[in-house]
mmCIF file of C-alpha atoms in Angstrom:
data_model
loop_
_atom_site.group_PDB
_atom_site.id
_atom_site.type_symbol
_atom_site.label_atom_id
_atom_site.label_comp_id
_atom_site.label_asym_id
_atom_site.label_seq_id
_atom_site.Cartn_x
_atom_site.Cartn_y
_atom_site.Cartn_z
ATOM 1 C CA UNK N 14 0.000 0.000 0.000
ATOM 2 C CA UNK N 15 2.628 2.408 0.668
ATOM 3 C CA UNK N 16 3.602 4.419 -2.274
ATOM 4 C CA UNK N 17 0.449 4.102 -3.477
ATOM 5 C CA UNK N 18 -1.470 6.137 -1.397
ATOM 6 C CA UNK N 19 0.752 7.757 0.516
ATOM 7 C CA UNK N 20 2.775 9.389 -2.227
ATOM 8 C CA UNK N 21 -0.492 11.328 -3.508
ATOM 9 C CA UNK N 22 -1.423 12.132 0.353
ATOM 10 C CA UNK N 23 1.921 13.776 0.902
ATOM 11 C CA UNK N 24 1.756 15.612 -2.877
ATOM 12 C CA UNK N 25 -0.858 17.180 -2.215
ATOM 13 C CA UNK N 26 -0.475 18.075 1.574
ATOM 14 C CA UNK N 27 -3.607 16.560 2.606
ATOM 15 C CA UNK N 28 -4.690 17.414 5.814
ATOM 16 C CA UNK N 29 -8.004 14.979 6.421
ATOM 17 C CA UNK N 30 -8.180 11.879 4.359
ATOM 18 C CA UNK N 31 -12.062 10.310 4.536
ATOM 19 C CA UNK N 32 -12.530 6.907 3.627
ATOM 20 C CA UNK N 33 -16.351 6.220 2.955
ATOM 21 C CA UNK N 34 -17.480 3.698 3.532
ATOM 22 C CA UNK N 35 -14.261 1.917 5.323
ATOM 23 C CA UNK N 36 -16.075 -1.488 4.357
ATOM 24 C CA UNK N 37 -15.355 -0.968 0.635
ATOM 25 C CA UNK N 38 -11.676 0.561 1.348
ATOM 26 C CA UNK N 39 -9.637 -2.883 1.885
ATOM 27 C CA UNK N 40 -10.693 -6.562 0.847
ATOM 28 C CA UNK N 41 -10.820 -8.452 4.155
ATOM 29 C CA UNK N 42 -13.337 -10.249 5.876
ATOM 30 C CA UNK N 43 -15.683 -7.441 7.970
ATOM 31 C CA UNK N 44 -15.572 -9.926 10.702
ATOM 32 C CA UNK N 45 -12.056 -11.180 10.563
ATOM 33 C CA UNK N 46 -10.262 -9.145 14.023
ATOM 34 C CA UNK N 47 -6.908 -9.890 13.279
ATOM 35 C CA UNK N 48 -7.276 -8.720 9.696
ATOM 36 C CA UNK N 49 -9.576 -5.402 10.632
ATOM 37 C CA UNK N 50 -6.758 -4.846 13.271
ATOM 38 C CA UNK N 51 -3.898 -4.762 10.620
ATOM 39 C CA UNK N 52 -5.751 -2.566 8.376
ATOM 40 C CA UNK N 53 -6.570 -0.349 11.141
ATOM 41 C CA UNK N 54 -2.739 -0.340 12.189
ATOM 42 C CA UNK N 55 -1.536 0.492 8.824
ATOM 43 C CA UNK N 56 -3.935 3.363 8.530
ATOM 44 C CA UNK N 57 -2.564 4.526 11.838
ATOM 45 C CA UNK N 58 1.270 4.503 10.141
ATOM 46 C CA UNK N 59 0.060 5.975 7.018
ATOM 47 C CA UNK N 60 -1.295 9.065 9.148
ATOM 48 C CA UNK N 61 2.155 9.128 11.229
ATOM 49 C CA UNK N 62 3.783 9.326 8.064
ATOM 50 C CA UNK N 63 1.454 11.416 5.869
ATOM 51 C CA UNK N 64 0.695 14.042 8.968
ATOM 52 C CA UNK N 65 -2.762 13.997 8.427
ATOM 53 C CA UNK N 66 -5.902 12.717 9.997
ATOM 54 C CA UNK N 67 -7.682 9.698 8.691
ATOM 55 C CA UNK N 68 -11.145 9.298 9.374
ATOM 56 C CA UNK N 69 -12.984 6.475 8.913
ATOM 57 C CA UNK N 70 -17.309 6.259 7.938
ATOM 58 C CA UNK N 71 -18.837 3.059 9.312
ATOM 59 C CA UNK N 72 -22.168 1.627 9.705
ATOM 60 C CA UNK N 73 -23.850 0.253 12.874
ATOM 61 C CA UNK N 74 -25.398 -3.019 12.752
ATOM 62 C CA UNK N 75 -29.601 -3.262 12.204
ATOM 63 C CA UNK N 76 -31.356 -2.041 14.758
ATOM 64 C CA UNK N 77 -34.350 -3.748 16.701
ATOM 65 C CA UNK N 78 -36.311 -0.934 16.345
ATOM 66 C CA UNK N 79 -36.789 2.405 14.276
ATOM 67 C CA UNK N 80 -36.534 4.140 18.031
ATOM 68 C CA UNK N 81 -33.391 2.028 19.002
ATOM 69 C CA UNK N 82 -30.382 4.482 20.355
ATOM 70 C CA UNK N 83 -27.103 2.709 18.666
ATOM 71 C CA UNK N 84 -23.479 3.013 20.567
ATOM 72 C CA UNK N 85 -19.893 2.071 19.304
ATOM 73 C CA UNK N 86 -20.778 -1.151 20.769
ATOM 74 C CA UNK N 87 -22.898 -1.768 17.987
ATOM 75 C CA UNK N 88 -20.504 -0.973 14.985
ATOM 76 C CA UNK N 89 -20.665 -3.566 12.584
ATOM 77 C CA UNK N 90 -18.206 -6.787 12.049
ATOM 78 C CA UNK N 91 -15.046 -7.069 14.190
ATOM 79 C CA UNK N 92 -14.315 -5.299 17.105
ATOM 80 C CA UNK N 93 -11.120 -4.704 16.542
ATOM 81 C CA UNK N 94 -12.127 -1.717 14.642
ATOM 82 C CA UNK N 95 -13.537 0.236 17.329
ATOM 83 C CA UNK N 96 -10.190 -0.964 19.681
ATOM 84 C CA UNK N 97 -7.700 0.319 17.280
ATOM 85 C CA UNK N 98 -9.225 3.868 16.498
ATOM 86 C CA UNK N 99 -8.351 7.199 18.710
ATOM 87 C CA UNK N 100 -12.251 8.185 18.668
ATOM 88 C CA UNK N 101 -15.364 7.253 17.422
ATOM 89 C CA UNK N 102 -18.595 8.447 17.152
ATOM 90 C CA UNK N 103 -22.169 7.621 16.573
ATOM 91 C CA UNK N 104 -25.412 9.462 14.896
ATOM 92 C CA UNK N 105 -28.713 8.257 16.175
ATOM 93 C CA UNK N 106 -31.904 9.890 14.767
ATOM 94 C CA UNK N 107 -34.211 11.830 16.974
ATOM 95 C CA UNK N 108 -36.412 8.956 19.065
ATOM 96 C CA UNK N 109 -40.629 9.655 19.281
ATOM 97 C CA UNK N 110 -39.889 9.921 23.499
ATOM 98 C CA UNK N 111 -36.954 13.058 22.447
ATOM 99 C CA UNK N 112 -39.060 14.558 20.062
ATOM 100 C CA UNK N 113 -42.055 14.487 22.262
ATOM 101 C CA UNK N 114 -40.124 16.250 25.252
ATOM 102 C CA UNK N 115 -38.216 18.692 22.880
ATOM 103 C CA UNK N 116 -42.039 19.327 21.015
ATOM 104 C CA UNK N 117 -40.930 18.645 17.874
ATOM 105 C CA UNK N 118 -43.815 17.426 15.489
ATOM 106 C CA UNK N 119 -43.222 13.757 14.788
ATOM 107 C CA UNK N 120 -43.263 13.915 11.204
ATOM 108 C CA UNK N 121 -40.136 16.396 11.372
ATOM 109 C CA UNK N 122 -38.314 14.043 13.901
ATOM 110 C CA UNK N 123 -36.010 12.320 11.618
ATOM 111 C CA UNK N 124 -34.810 16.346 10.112
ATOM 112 C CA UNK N 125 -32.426 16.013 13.585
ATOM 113 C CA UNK N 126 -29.596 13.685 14.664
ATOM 114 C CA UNK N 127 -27.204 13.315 17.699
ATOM 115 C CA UNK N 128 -23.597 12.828 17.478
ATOM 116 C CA UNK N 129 -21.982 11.324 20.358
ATOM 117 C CA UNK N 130 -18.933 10.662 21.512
ATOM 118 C CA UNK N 131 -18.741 7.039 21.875
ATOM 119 C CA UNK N 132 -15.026 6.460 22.201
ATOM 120 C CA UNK N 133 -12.460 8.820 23.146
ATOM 121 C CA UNK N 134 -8.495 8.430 24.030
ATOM 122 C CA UNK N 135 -7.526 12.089 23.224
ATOM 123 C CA UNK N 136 -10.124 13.991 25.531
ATOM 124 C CA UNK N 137 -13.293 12.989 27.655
ATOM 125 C CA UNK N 138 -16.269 10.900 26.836
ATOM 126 C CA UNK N 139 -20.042 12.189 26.999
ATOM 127 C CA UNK N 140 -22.973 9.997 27.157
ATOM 128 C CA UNK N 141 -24.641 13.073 25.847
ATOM 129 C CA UNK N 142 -24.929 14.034 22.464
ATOM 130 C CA UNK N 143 -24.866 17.431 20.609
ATOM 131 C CA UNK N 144 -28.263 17.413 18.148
ATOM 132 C CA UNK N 145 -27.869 18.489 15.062
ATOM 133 C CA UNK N 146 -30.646 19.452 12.084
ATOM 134 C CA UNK N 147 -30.668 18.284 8.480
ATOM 135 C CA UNK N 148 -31.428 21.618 6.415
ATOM 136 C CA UNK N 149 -31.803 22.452 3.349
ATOM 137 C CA UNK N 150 -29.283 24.967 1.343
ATOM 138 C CA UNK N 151 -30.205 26.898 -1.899
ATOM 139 C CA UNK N 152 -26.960 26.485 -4.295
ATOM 140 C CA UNK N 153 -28.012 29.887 -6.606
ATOM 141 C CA UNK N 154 -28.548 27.864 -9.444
ATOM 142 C CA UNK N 155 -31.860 26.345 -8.927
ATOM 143 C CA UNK N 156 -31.004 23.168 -6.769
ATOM 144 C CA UNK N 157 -30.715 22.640 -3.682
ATOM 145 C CA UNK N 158 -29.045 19.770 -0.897
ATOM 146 C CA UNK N 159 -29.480 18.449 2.178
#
Protein backbone atom coordinates (compact mmCIF):
# COMPACT_ATOMS: atom_id res chain seq x y z
CA UNK A 1 0.00 0.00 0.00
CA UNK A 2 2.63 2.41 0.67
CA UNK A 3 3.60 4.42 -2.27
CA UNK A 4 0.45 4.10 -3.48
CA UNK A 5 -1.47 6.14 -1.40
CA UNK A 6 0.75 7.76 0.52
CA UNK A 7 2.77 9.39 -2.23
CA UNK A 8 -0.49 11.33 -3.51
CA UNK A 9 -1.42 12.13 0.35
CA UNK A 10 1.92 13.78 0.90
CA UNK A 11 1.76 15.61 -2.88
CA UNK A 12 -0.86 17.18 -2.21
CA UNK A 13 -0.47 18.07 1.57
CA UNK A 14 -3.61 16.56 2.61
CA UNK A 15 -4.69 17.41 5.81
CA UNK A 16 -8.00 14.98 6.42
CA UNK A 17 -8.18 11.88 4.36
CA UNK A 18 -12.06 10.31 4.54
CA UNK A 19 -12.53 6.91 3.63
CA UNK A 20 -16.35 6.22 2.95
CA UNK A 21 -17.48 3.70 3.53
CA UNK A 22 -14.26 1.92 5.32
CA UNK A 23 -16.08 -1.49 4.36
CA UNK A 24 -15.36 -0.97 0.63
CA UNK A 25 -11.68 0.56 1.35
CA UNK A 26 -9.64 -2.88 1.88
CA UNK A 27 -10.69 -6.56 0.85
CA UNK A 28 -10.82 -8.45 4.16
CA UNK A 29 -13.34 -10.25 5.88
CA UNK A 30 -15.68 -7.44 7.97
CA UNK A 31 -15.57 -9.93 10.70
CA UNK A 32 -12.06 -11.18 10.56
CA UNK A 33 -10.26 -9.15 14.02
CA UNK A 34 -6.91 -9.89 13.28
CA UNK A 35 -7.28 -8.72 9.70
CA UNK A 36 -9.58 -5.40 10.63
CA UNK A 37 -6.76 -4.85 13.27
CA UNK A 38 -3.90 -4.76 10.62
CA UNK A 39 -5.75 -2.57 8.38
CA UNK A 40 -6.57 -0.35 11.14
CA UNK A 41 -2.74 -0.34 12.19
CA UNK A 42 -1.54 0.49 8.82
CA UNK A 43 -3.93 3.36 8.53
CA UNK A 44 -2.56 4.53 11.84
CA UNK A 45 1.27 4.50 10.14
CA UNK A 46 0.06 5.98 7.02
CA UNK A 47 -1.29 9.06 9.15
CA UNK A 48 2.16 9.13 11.23
CA UNK A 49 3.78 9.33 8.06
CA UNK A 50 1.45 11.42 5.87
CA UNK A 51 0.70 14.04 8.97
CA UNK A 52 -2.76 14.00 8.43
CA UNK A 53 -5.90 12.72 10.00
CA UNK A 54 -7.68 9.70 8.69
CA UNK A 55 -11.15 9.30 9.37
CA UNK A 56 -12.98 6.48 8.91
CA UNK A 57 -17.31 6.26 7.94
CA UNK A 58 -18.84 3.06 9.31
CA UNK A 59 -22.17 1.63 9.70
CA UNK A 60 -23.85 0.25 12.87
CA UNK A 61 -25.40 -3.02 12.75
CA UNK A 62 -29.60 -3.26 12.20
CA UNK A 63 -31.36 -2.04 14.76
CA UNK A 64 -34.35 -3.75 16.70
CA UNK A 65 -36.31 -0.93 16.34
CA UNK A 66 -36.79 2.40 14.28
CA UNK A 67 -36.53 4.14 18.03
CA UNK A 68 -33.39 2.03 19.00
CA UNK A 69 -30.38 4.48 20.36
CA UNK A 70 -27.10 2.71 18.67
CA UNK A 71 -23.48 3.01 20.57
CA UNK A 72 -19.89 2.07 19.30
CA UNK A 73 -20.78 -1.15 20.77
CA UNK A 74 -22.90 -1.77 17.99
CA UNK A 75 -20.50 -0.97 14.98
CA UNK A 76 -20.66 -3.57 12.58
CA UNK A 77 -18.21 -6.79 12.05
CA UNK A 78 -15.05 -7.07 14.19
CA UNK A 79 -14.32 -5.30 17.11
CA UNK A 80 -11.12 -4.70 16.54
CA UNK A 81 -12.13 -1.72 14.64
CA UNK A 82 -13.54 0.24 17.33
CA UNK A 83 -10.19 -0.96 19.68
CA UNK A 84 -7.70 0.32 17.28
CA UNK A 85 -9.23 3.87 16.50
CA UNK A 86 -8.35 7.20 18.71
CA UNK A 87 -12.25 8.18 18.67
CA UNK A 88 -15.36 7.25 17.42
CA UNK A 89 -18.60 8.45 17.15
CA UNK A 90 -22.17 7.62 16.57
CA UNK A 91 -25.41 9.46 14.90
CA UNK A 92 -28.71 8.26 16.18
CA UNK A 93 -31.90 9.89 14.77
CA UNK A 94 -34.21 11.83 16.97
CA UNK A 95 -36.41 8.96 19.07
CA UNK A 96 -40.63 9.65 19.28
CA UNK A 97 -39.89 9.92 23.50
CA UNK A 98 -36.95 13.06 22.45
CA UNK A 99 -39.06 14.56 20.06
CA UNK A 100 -42.05 14.49 22.26
CA UNK A 101 -40.12 16.25 25.25
CA UNK A 102 -38.22 18.69 22.88
CA UNK A 103 -42.04 19.33 21.02
CA UNK A 104 -40.93 18.64 17.87
CA UNK A 105 -43.81 17.43 15.49
CA UNK A 106 -43.22 13.76 14.79
CA UNK A 107 -43.26 13.92 11.20
CA UNK A 108 -40.14 16.40 11.37
CA UNK A 109 -38.31 14.04 13.90
CA UNK A 110 -36.01 12.32 11.62
CA UNK A 111 -34.81 16.35 10.11
CA UNK A 112 -32.43 16.01 13.58
CA UNK A 113 -29.60 13.68 14.66
CA UNK A 114 -27.20 13.32 17.70
CA UNK A 115 -23.60 12.83 17.48
CA UNK A 116 -21.98 11.32 20.36
CA UNK A 117 -18.93 10.66 21.51
CA UNK A 118 -18.74 7.04 21.87
CA UNK A 119 -15.03 6.46 22.20
CA UNK A 120 -12.46 8.82 23.15
CA UNK A 121 -8.49 8.43 24.03
CA UNK A 122 -7.53 12.09 23.22
CA UNK A 123 -10.12 13.99 25.53
CA UNK A 124 -13.29 12.99 27.65
CA UNK A 125 -16.27 10.90 26.84
CA UNK A 126 -20.04 12.19 27.00
CA UNK A 127 -22.97 10.00 27.16
CA UNK A 128 -24.64 13.07 25.85
CA UNK A 129 -24.93 14.03 22.46
CA UNK A 130 -24.87 17.43 20.61
CA UNK A 131 -28.26 17.41 18.15
CA UNK A 132 -27.87 18.49 15.06
CA UNK A 133 -30.65 19.45 12.08
CA UNK A 134 -30.67 18.28 8.48
CA UNK A 135 -31.43 21.62 6.41
CA UNK A 136 -31.80 22.45 3.35
CA UNK A 137 -29.28 24.97 1.34
CA UNK A 138 -30.21 26.90 -1.90
CA UNK A 139 -26.96 26.49 -4.29
CA UNK A 140 -28.01 29.89 -6.61
CA UNK A 141 -28.55 27.86 -9.44
CA UNK A 142 -31.86 26.35 -8.93
CA UNK A 143 -31.00 23.17 -6.77
CA UNK A 144 -30.72 22.64 -3.68
CA UNK A 145 -29.05 19.77 -0.90
CA UNK A 146 -29.48 18.45 2.18
Amino acid sequence: MAGKIDDPILARAIDVWQIDPFISSHQVGENDNGAIDAVVKRLGIMAERCNCAIELVHHVRKPANADAVMTVDDARGASALIGGVRSARVLNSMTKDIAEIAKIDPHHRFSYFSVTNGKSNLGPRSDAGIWRKIVSVDLGNGEDVS
